[in-house]
XYZ file of C-alpha atoms in Angstrom:
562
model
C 37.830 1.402 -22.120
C 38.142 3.058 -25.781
C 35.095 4.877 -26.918
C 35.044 1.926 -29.600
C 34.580 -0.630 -26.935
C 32.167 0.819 -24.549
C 32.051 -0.701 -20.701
C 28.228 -2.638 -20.829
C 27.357 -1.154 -17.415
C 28.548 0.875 -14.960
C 26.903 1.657 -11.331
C 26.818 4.690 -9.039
C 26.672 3.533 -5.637
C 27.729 -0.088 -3.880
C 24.535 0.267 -1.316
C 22.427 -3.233 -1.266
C 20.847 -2.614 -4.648
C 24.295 -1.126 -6.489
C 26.001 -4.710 -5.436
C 23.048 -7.056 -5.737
C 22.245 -5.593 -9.231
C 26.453 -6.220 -10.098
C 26.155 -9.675 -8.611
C 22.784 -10.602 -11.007
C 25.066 -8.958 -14.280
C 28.548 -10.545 -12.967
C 26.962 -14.068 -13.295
C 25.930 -12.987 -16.544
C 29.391 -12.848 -17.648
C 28.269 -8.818 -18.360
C 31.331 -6.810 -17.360
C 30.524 -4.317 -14.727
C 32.277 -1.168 -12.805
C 30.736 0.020 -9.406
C 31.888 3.004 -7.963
C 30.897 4.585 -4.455
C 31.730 7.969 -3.249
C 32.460 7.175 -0.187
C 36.735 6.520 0.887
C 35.412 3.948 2.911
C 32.808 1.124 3.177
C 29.339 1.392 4.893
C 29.191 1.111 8.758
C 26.096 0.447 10.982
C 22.883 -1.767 11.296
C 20.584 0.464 8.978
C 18.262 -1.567 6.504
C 18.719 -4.467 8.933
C 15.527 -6.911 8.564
C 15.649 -9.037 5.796
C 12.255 -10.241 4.897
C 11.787 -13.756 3.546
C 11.067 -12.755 0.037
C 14.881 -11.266 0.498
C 16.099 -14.361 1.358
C 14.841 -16.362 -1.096
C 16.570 -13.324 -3.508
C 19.890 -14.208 -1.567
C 19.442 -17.707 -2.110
C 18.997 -17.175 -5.914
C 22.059 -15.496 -5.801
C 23.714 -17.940 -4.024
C 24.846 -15.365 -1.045
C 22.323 -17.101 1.423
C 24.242 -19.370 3.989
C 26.719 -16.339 4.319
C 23.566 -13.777 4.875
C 21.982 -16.499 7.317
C 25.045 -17.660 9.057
C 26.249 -14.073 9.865
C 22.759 -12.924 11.224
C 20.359 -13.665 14.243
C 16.902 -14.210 14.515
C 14.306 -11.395 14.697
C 13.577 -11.228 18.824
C 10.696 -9.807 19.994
C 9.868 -6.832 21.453
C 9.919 -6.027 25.252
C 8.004 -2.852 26.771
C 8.923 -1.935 30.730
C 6.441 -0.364 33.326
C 7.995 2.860 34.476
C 9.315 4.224 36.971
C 11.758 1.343 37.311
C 12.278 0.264 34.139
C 12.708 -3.651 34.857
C 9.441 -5.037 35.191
C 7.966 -6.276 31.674
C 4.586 -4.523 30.678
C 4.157 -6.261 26.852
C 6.012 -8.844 25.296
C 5.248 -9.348 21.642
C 6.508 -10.566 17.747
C 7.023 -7.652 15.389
C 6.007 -10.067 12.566
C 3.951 -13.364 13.036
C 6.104 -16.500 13.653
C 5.601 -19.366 11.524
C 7.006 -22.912 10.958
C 8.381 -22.940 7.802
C 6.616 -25.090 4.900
C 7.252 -26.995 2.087
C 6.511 -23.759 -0.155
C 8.763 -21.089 1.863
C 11.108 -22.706 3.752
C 12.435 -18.746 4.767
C 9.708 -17.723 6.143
C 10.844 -15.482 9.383
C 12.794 -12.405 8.978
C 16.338 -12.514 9.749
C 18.508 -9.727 11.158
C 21.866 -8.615 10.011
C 23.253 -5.144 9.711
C 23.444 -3.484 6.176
C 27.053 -2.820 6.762
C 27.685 -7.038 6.765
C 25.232 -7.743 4.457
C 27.145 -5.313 1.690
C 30.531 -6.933 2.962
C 28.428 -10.597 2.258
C 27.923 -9.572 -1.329
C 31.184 -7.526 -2.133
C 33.104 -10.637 -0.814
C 30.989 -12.669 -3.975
C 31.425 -9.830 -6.566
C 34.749 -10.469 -5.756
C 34.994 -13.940 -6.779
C 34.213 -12.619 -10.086
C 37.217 -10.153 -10.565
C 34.740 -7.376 -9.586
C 35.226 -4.874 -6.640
C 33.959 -1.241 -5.555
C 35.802 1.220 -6.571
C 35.992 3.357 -3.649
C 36.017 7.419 -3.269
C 34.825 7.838 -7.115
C 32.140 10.040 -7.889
C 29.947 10.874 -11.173
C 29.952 14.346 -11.940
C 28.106 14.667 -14.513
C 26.906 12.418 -17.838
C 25.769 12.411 -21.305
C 23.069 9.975 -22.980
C 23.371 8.817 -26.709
C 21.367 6.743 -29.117
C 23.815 3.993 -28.113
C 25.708 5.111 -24.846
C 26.316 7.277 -21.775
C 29.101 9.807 -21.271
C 29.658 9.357 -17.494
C 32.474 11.710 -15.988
C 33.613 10.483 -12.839
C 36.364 11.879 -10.263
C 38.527 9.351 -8.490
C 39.465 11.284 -5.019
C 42.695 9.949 -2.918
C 43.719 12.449 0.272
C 44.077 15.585 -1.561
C 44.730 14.826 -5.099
C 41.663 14.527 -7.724
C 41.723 12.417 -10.762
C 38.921 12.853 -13.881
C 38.273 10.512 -15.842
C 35.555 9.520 -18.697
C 33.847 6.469 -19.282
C 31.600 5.494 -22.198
C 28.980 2.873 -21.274
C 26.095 1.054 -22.634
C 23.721 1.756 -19.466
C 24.415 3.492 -16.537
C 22.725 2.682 -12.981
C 21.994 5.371 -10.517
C 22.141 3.053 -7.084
C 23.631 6.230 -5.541
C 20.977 6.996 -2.623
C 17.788 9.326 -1.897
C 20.404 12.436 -2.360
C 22.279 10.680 -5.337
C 23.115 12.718 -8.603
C 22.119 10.154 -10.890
C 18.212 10.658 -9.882
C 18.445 14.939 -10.890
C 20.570 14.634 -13.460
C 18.382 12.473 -15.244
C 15.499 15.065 -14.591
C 13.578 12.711 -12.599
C 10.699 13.680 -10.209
C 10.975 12.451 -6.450
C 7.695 14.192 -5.244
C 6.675 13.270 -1.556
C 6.462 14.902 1.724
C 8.105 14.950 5.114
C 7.275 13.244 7.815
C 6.599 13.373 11.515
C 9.045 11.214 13.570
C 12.397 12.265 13.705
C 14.261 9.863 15.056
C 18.572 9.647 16.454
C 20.049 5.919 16.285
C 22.989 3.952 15.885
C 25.433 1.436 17.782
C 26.540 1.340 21.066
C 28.182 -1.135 23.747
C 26.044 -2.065 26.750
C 26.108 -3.768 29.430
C 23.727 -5.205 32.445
C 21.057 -5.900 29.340
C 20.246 -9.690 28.378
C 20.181 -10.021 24.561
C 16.658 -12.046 23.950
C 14.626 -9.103 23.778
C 14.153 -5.279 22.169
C 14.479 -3.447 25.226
C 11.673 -0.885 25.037
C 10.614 2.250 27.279
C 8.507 4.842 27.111
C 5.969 5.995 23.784
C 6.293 7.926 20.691
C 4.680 10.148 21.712
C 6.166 11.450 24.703
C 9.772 9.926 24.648
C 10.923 6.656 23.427
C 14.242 4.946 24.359
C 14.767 0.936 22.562
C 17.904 -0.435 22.617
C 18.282 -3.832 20.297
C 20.890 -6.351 20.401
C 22.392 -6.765 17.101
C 24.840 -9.857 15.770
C 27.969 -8.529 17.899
C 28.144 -9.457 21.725
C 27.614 -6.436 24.022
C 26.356 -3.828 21.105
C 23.040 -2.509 20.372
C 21.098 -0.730 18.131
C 19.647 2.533 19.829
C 16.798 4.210 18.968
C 15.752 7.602 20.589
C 12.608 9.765 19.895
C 10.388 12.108 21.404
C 9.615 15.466 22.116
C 13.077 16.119 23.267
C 16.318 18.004 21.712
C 17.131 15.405 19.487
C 19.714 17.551 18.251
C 22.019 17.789 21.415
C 21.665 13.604 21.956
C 22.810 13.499 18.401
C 25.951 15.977 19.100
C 26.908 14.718 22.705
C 27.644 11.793 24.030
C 27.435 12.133 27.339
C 23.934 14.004 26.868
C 22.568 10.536 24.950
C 23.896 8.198 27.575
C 22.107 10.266 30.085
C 18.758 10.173 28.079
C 18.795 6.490 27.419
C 19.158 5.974 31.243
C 16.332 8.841 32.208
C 13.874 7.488 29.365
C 14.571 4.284 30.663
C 15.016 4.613 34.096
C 17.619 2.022 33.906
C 21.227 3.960 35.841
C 22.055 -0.124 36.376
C 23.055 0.291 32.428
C 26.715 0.790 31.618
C 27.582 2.485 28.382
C 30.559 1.958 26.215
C 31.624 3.282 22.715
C 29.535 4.415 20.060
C 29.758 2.115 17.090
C 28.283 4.505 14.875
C 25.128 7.119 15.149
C 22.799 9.412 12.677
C 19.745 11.367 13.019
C 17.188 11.034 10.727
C 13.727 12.260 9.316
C 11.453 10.071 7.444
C 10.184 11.031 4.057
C 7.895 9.352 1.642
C 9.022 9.808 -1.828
C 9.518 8.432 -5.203
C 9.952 8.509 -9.050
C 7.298 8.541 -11.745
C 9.484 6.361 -13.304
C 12.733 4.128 -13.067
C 14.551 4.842 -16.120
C 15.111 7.078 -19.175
C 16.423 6.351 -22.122
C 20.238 4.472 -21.590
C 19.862 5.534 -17.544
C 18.119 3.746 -14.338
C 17.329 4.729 -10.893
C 17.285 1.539 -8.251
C 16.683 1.533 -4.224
C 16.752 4.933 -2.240
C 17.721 6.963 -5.468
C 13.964 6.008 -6.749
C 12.376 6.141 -3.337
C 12.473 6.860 0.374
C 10.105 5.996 3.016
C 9.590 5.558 6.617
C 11.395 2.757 8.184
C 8.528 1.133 9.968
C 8.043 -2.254 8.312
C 11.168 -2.840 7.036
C 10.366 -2.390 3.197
C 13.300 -0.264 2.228
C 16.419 -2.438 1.831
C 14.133 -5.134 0.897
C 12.588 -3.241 -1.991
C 15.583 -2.227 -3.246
C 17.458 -5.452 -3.751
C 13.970 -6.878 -5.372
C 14.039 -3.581 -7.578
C 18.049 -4.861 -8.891
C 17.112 -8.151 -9.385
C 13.664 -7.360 -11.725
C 16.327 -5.228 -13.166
C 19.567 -7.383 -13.551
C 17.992 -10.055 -15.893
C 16.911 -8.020 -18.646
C 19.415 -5.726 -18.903
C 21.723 -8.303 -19.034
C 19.807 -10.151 -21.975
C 19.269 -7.286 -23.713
C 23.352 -6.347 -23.416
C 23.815 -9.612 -24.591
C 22.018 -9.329 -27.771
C 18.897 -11.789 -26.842
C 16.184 -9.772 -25.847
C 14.888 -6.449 -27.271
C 15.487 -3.097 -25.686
C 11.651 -2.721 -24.793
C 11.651 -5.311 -22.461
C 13.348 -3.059 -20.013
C 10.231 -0.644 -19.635
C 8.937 -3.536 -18.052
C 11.439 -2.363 -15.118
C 9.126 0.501 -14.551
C 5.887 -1.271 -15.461
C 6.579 -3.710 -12.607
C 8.168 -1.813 -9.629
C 6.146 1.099 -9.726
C 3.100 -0.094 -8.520
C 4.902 -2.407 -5.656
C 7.024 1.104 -4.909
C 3.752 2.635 -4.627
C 1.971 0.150 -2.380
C 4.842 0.132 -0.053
C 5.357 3.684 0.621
C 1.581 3.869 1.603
C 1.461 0.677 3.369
C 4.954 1.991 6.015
C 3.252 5.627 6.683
C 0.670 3.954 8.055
C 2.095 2.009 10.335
C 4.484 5.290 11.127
C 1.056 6.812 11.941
C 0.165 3.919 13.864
C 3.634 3.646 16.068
C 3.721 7.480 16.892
C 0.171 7.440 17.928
C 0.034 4.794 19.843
C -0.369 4.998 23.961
C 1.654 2.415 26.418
C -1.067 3.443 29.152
C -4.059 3.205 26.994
C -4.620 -0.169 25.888
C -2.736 -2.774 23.802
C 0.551 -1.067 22.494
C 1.276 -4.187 20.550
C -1.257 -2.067 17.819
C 0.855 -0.248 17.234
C 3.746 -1.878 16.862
C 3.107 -5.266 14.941
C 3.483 -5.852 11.368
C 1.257 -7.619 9.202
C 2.239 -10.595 7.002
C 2.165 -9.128 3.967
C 5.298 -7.325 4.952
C 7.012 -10.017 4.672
C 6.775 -9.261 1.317
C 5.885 -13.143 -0.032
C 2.246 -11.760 -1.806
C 4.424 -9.018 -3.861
C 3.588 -9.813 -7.559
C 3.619 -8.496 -11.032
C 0.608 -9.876 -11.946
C -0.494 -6.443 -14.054
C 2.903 -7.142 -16.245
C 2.630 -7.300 -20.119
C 5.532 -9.716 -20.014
C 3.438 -12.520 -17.957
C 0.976 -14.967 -19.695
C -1.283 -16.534 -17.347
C -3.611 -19.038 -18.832
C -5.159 -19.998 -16.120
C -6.550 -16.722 -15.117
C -7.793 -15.813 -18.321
C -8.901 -12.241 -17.350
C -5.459 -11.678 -16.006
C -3.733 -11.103 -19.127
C -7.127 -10.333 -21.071
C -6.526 -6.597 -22.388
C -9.372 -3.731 -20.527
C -10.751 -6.743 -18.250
C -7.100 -6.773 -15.880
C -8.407 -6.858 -12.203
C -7.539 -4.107 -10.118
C -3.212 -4.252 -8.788
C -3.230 -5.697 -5.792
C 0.794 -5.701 -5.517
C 2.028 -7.093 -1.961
C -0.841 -10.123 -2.924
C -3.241 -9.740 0.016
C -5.675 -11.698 -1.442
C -4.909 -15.457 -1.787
C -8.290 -16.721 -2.370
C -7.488 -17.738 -5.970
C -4.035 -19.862 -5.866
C -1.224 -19.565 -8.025
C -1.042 -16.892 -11.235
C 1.717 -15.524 -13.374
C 3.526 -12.860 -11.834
C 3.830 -14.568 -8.356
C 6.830 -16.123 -6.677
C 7.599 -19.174 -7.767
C 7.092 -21.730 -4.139
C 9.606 -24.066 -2.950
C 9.049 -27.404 -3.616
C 11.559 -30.175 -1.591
C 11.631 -34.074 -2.221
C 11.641 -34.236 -5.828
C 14.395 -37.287 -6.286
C 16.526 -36.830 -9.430
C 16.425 -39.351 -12.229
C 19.335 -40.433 -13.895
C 19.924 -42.714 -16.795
C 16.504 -43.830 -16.180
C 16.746 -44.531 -12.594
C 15.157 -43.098 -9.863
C 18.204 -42.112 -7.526
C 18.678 -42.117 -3.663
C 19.271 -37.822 -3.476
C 16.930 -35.268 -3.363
C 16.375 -31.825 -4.328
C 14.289 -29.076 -4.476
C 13.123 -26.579 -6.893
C 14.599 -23.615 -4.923
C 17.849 -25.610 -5.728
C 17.040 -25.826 -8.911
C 16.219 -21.793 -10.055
C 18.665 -19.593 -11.207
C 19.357 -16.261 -11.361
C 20.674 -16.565 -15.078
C 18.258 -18.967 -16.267
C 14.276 -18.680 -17.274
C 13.435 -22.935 -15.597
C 10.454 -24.445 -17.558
C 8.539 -26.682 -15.418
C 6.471 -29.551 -16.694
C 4.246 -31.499 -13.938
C 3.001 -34.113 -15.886
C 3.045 -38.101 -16.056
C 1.881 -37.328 -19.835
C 4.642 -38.383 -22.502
C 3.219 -36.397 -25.343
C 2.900 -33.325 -23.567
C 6.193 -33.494 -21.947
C 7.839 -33.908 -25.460
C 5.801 -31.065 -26.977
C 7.199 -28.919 -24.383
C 10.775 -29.832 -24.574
C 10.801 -29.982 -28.475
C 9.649 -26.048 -28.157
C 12.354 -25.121 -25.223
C 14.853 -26.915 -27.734
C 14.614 -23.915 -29.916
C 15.050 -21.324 -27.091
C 18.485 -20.078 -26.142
C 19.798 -23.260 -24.029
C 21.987 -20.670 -21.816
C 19.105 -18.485 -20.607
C 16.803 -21.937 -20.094
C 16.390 -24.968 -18.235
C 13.847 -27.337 -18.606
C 12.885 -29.437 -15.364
C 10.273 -32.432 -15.688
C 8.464 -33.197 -12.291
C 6.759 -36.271 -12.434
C 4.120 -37.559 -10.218
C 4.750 -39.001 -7.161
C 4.881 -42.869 -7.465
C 5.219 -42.126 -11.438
C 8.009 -44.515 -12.997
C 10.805 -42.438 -15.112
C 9.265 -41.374 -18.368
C 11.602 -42.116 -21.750
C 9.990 -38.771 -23.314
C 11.333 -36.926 -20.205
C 15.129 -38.177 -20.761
C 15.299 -34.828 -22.875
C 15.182 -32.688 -19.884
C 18.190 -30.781 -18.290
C 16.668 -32.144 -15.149
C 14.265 -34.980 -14.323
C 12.263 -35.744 -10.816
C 9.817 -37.700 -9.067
C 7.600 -35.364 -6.762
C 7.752 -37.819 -3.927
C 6.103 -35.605 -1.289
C 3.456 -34.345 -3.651
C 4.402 -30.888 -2.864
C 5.378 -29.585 -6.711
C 2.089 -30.289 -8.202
C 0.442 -29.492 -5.039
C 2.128 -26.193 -4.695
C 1.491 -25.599 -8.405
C -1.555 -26.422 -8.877
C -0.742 -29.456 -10.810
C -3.716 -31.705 -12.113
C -3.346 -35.302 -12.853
C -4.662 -34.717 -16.833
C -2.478 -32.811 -19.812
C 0.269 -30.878 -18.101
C 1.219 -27.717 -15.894
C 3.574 -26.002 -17.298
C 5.320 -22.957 -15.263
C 7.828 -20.643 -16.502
C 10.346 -19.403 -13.672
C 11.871 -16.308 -14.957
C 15.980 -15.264 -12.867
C 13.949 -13.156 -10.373
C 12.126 -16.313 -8.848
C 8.592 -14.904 -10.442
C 6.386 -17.300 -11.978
C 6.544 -15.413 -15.856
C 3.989 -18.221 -17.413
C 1.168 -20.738 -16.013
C 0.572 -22.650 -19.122
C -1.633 -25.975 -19.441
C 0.565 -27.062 -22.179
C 3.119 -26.468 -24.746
C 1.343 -24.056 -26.836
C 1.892 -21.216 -24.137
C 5.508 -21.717 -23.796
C 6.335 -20.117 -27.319
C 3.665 -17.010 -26.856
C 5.518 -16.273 -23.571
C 9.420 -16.283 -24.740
C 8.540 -14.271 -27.544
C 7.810 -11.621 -25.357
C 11.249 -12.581 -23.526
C 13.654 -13.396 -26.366
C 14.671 -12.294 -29.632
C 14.059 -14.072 -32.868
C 11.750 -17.155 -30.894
C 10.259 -19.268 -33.909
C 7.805 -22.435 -33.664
């Protein structure tokens, strides 16, 4: 593009983050260019467990079925006696199983390799006219008052091709060893870890595929071999105080340690899919951004894999991200709202990287022939990642909690939500809600929906739960003077409630048959409930009434008047 018509964003890396954060500007309508150095596309399992707050991400997006219909279930994890290698010593869940609810219908973790899960959400950039622009790499940029430099170079076999792009804001998705990150002067302080591990894909046979296969201990030596989505592969693992190096180099010396650490020479090996060593390291940015430029995913932190935070937190850092960039390169919010990015993440980044070298502590240490070895392996709830909030954020207005948004009296961050004691605040995920039957024309219809049908990842949804005509038309006369692309208002009426004529102003009108909106809101049967939904599925407001919904967008939107 000419320098006088700059390209609004352009991305460095098409990892998870790099695509989901071109997917959230795409349905924008912001024009995008993502570039990956790579010739070719992303192989192997990698970030692999998706954690429910993930899929309700993907469902925003509208990528879920294809995530879901491509994956598996997680399986659990079976430990062997040895010698012999066959009899089971410890079956066990990595994560607690649950029966989903009305408020998180997703509430197990799925499994699907990284590799398909990029190829999911390149095949829906696509449908936009957008696509990865393969072996291109930034060399170097420039920030402005108004716009980035970026110098890229386009590589095809031998030949090299330079070129320069001007853009609004550029996006360093380009990885824990990504230019984007030191260029922009960014620290990544941290420290390496214990636990080198070598993994990858491999075809086996003479293994059944409801299990992790699991022999030996951390400590000693450690063999796991995982069936993945694809008949006859799995996912290795190997670890131990052995030469790492040589399984890593030869084949034949890794098939013969898989079979010695499990003591399994039944096992026949095929191909190798794919394979990489690896060292954990805890690390991250004091901040996300500077000036025109952002850091998102690995290029802002690295961690251990234990838990399965990593590709989760990135694709929530995009989508925090994706909405306000996009409003502000649209002209409707103000630039500051984008320090929010940091304000936000930061604190969840933090948590996280604390939270998984712990339980890499825990794993190494712990002893299949001295008690429970389950301890050491499972994962708490709150890994699931459905507590993580931005309850701290200056954008949120909570008038419910009071002392939430109340200046030098904020309660201490607690940002993966462990405690639950107090119900619903701003800065939450927004809970499911199903059984809310639309009305149309002033009839209650025969279909159904449900508020995770309803959010969108372009739109801020005001919810009223009310049965109370005045307040519902305060609240829609205010949302009337918001920008009607960026908001949609969604009245949920009581259950047994007959359709309200001061709700016919609503982009969307239900009954809440089951009882599970108010219920799941906190909904009482006086005044109203009002709860903003901002594009990231985050509750941004819990209002009792119309008066909030103004103070809030004004902290969202340009130019918001009573």
């Amino acid at each position: 593009m000419s320098a006088t018509q700059p390209l609004p964003v352009l991305i460095i890396g098409a990892g998870p983050s790099g695509l989901v954060l071109a997917l959230s500007l795409v349905q924008h309508g912001i024009q995008v260019r993502i570039i990956d150095r790579d010739q070719q596309f992303h192989i192997g399992q990698r970030g692999a467990g998706i954690q429910p707050r993930t899929l309700e991400a993907y469902n925003l997006l509208g990528v879920l079925p294809d995530i879901v219909s491509r994956g598996m279930d997680l399986l659990p994890l079976r430990f062997y006696k040895l010698p012999g290698g066959v009899e089971p010593s410890k079956t066990f869940n990595l994560f607690p199983l649950e029966e989903p609810t009305s408020s998180t219908p997703y509430i197990n973790t799925r499994v699907l390799g990284q590799a398909k899960a990029e190829k999911v959400l390149r095949e829906h950039l696509a449908t936009y006219g957008c696509h990865v622009e393969r072996g291109t790499e930034l060399s170097s940029f420039e920030q402005d008052v108004d716009h980035v430099v970026s110098h890229l170079v386009k590589r095809d076999g031998d030949e090299e091709v330079a070129e320069t792009v001007i853009c609004r804001w550029l996006v360093g998705t380009d990885g824990a060893k990504g230019i984007v990150r030191k260029h922009l002067g960014l620290t990544f302080l941290g420290e390496a870890l214990a636990g080198q591990i070598v993994f990858g894909e491999i075809v086996v046979k003479n293994l059944t595929r409801d299990y992790w296969h699991c022999w030996g201990e951390f400590g000693s030596k450690t063999a796991i071999l995982r069936p993945t989505e694809d008949d006859e592969i799995y996912n290795f693992i190997v670890s131990g105080n052995i030469d790492l190096q040589k399984i890593y180099e030869d084949y034949d010396t890794l098939v013969q340690t898989l079979k010695e650490i499990s003591d399994r020479q039944d096992l026949i090996f095929g191909e190798i899919k794919f394979k990489s060593n690896y060292s954990p390291n805890v690390r991250m940015v004091h901040k996300f951004s500077e000036g025109r430029v952002f850091v998102a995913g690995d290029a802002a932190h690295v961690h251990s894999p234990t838990g399965g935070q990593g590709m989760n937190s990135s694709v929530q850092d995009a989508l925090n991200l994706g909405w306000k960039l996009a409003l502000v390169e649209l002209g409707f919010a103000s630039e500051s709202i984008l320090s929010t990015y940091t304000e936000e993440r930061l604190p969840v980044i933090s948590h996280m990287l604390k939270e998984t070298t712990t339980l890499l502590h825990a794993t190494i240490n712990e002893k299949a022939d001295g008690g429970d070895i389950s301890q050491g392996w499972a994962r708490p709830r709150d890994l699931k990642m459905l507590g993580v909030n931005y309850r701290w954020s200056s954008i949120v207005l909570d008038e419910r909690h009071l002392q939430q948004t109340s200046g030098k009296e904020k309660p201490l961050i607690d940002a993966y939500g462990t405690n639950t004691s107090d119900g619903l605040h701003a800065g939450d995920r927004a809970p499911d809600a199903p059984g809310l039957a639309v009305v149309e024309t002033g009839n209650i219809g025969s279909e159904t929906t449900s508020l995770f049908r309803i959010f969108s990842s372009t739109r801020h949804t005001v919810l009223v739960l009310s049965s109370n005509g005045d307040e519902i038309a305060a609240v829609l006369g205010l949302a009337k003077k918001l920008p009607p692309r960026f908001v949609r208002t969604v009245v949920v009426l009581p259950q047994d409630s007959a359709p309200l004529p001061a709700a016919s102003g609503a982009d969307v009108v239900c009954i809440d048959q089951d009882g599970h909106g108010h219920t799941g809101y906190s909904a009482g049967t006086e005044g109203a409930t009002v709860a903003v939904v901002r594009p990231d599925g985050v509750v941004g407001a819990l209002l009792g009434g119309a008066t909030g919904v103004e103070a809030y967008f004004r902290n969202v939107f340009l130019n918001v008047k009573a």
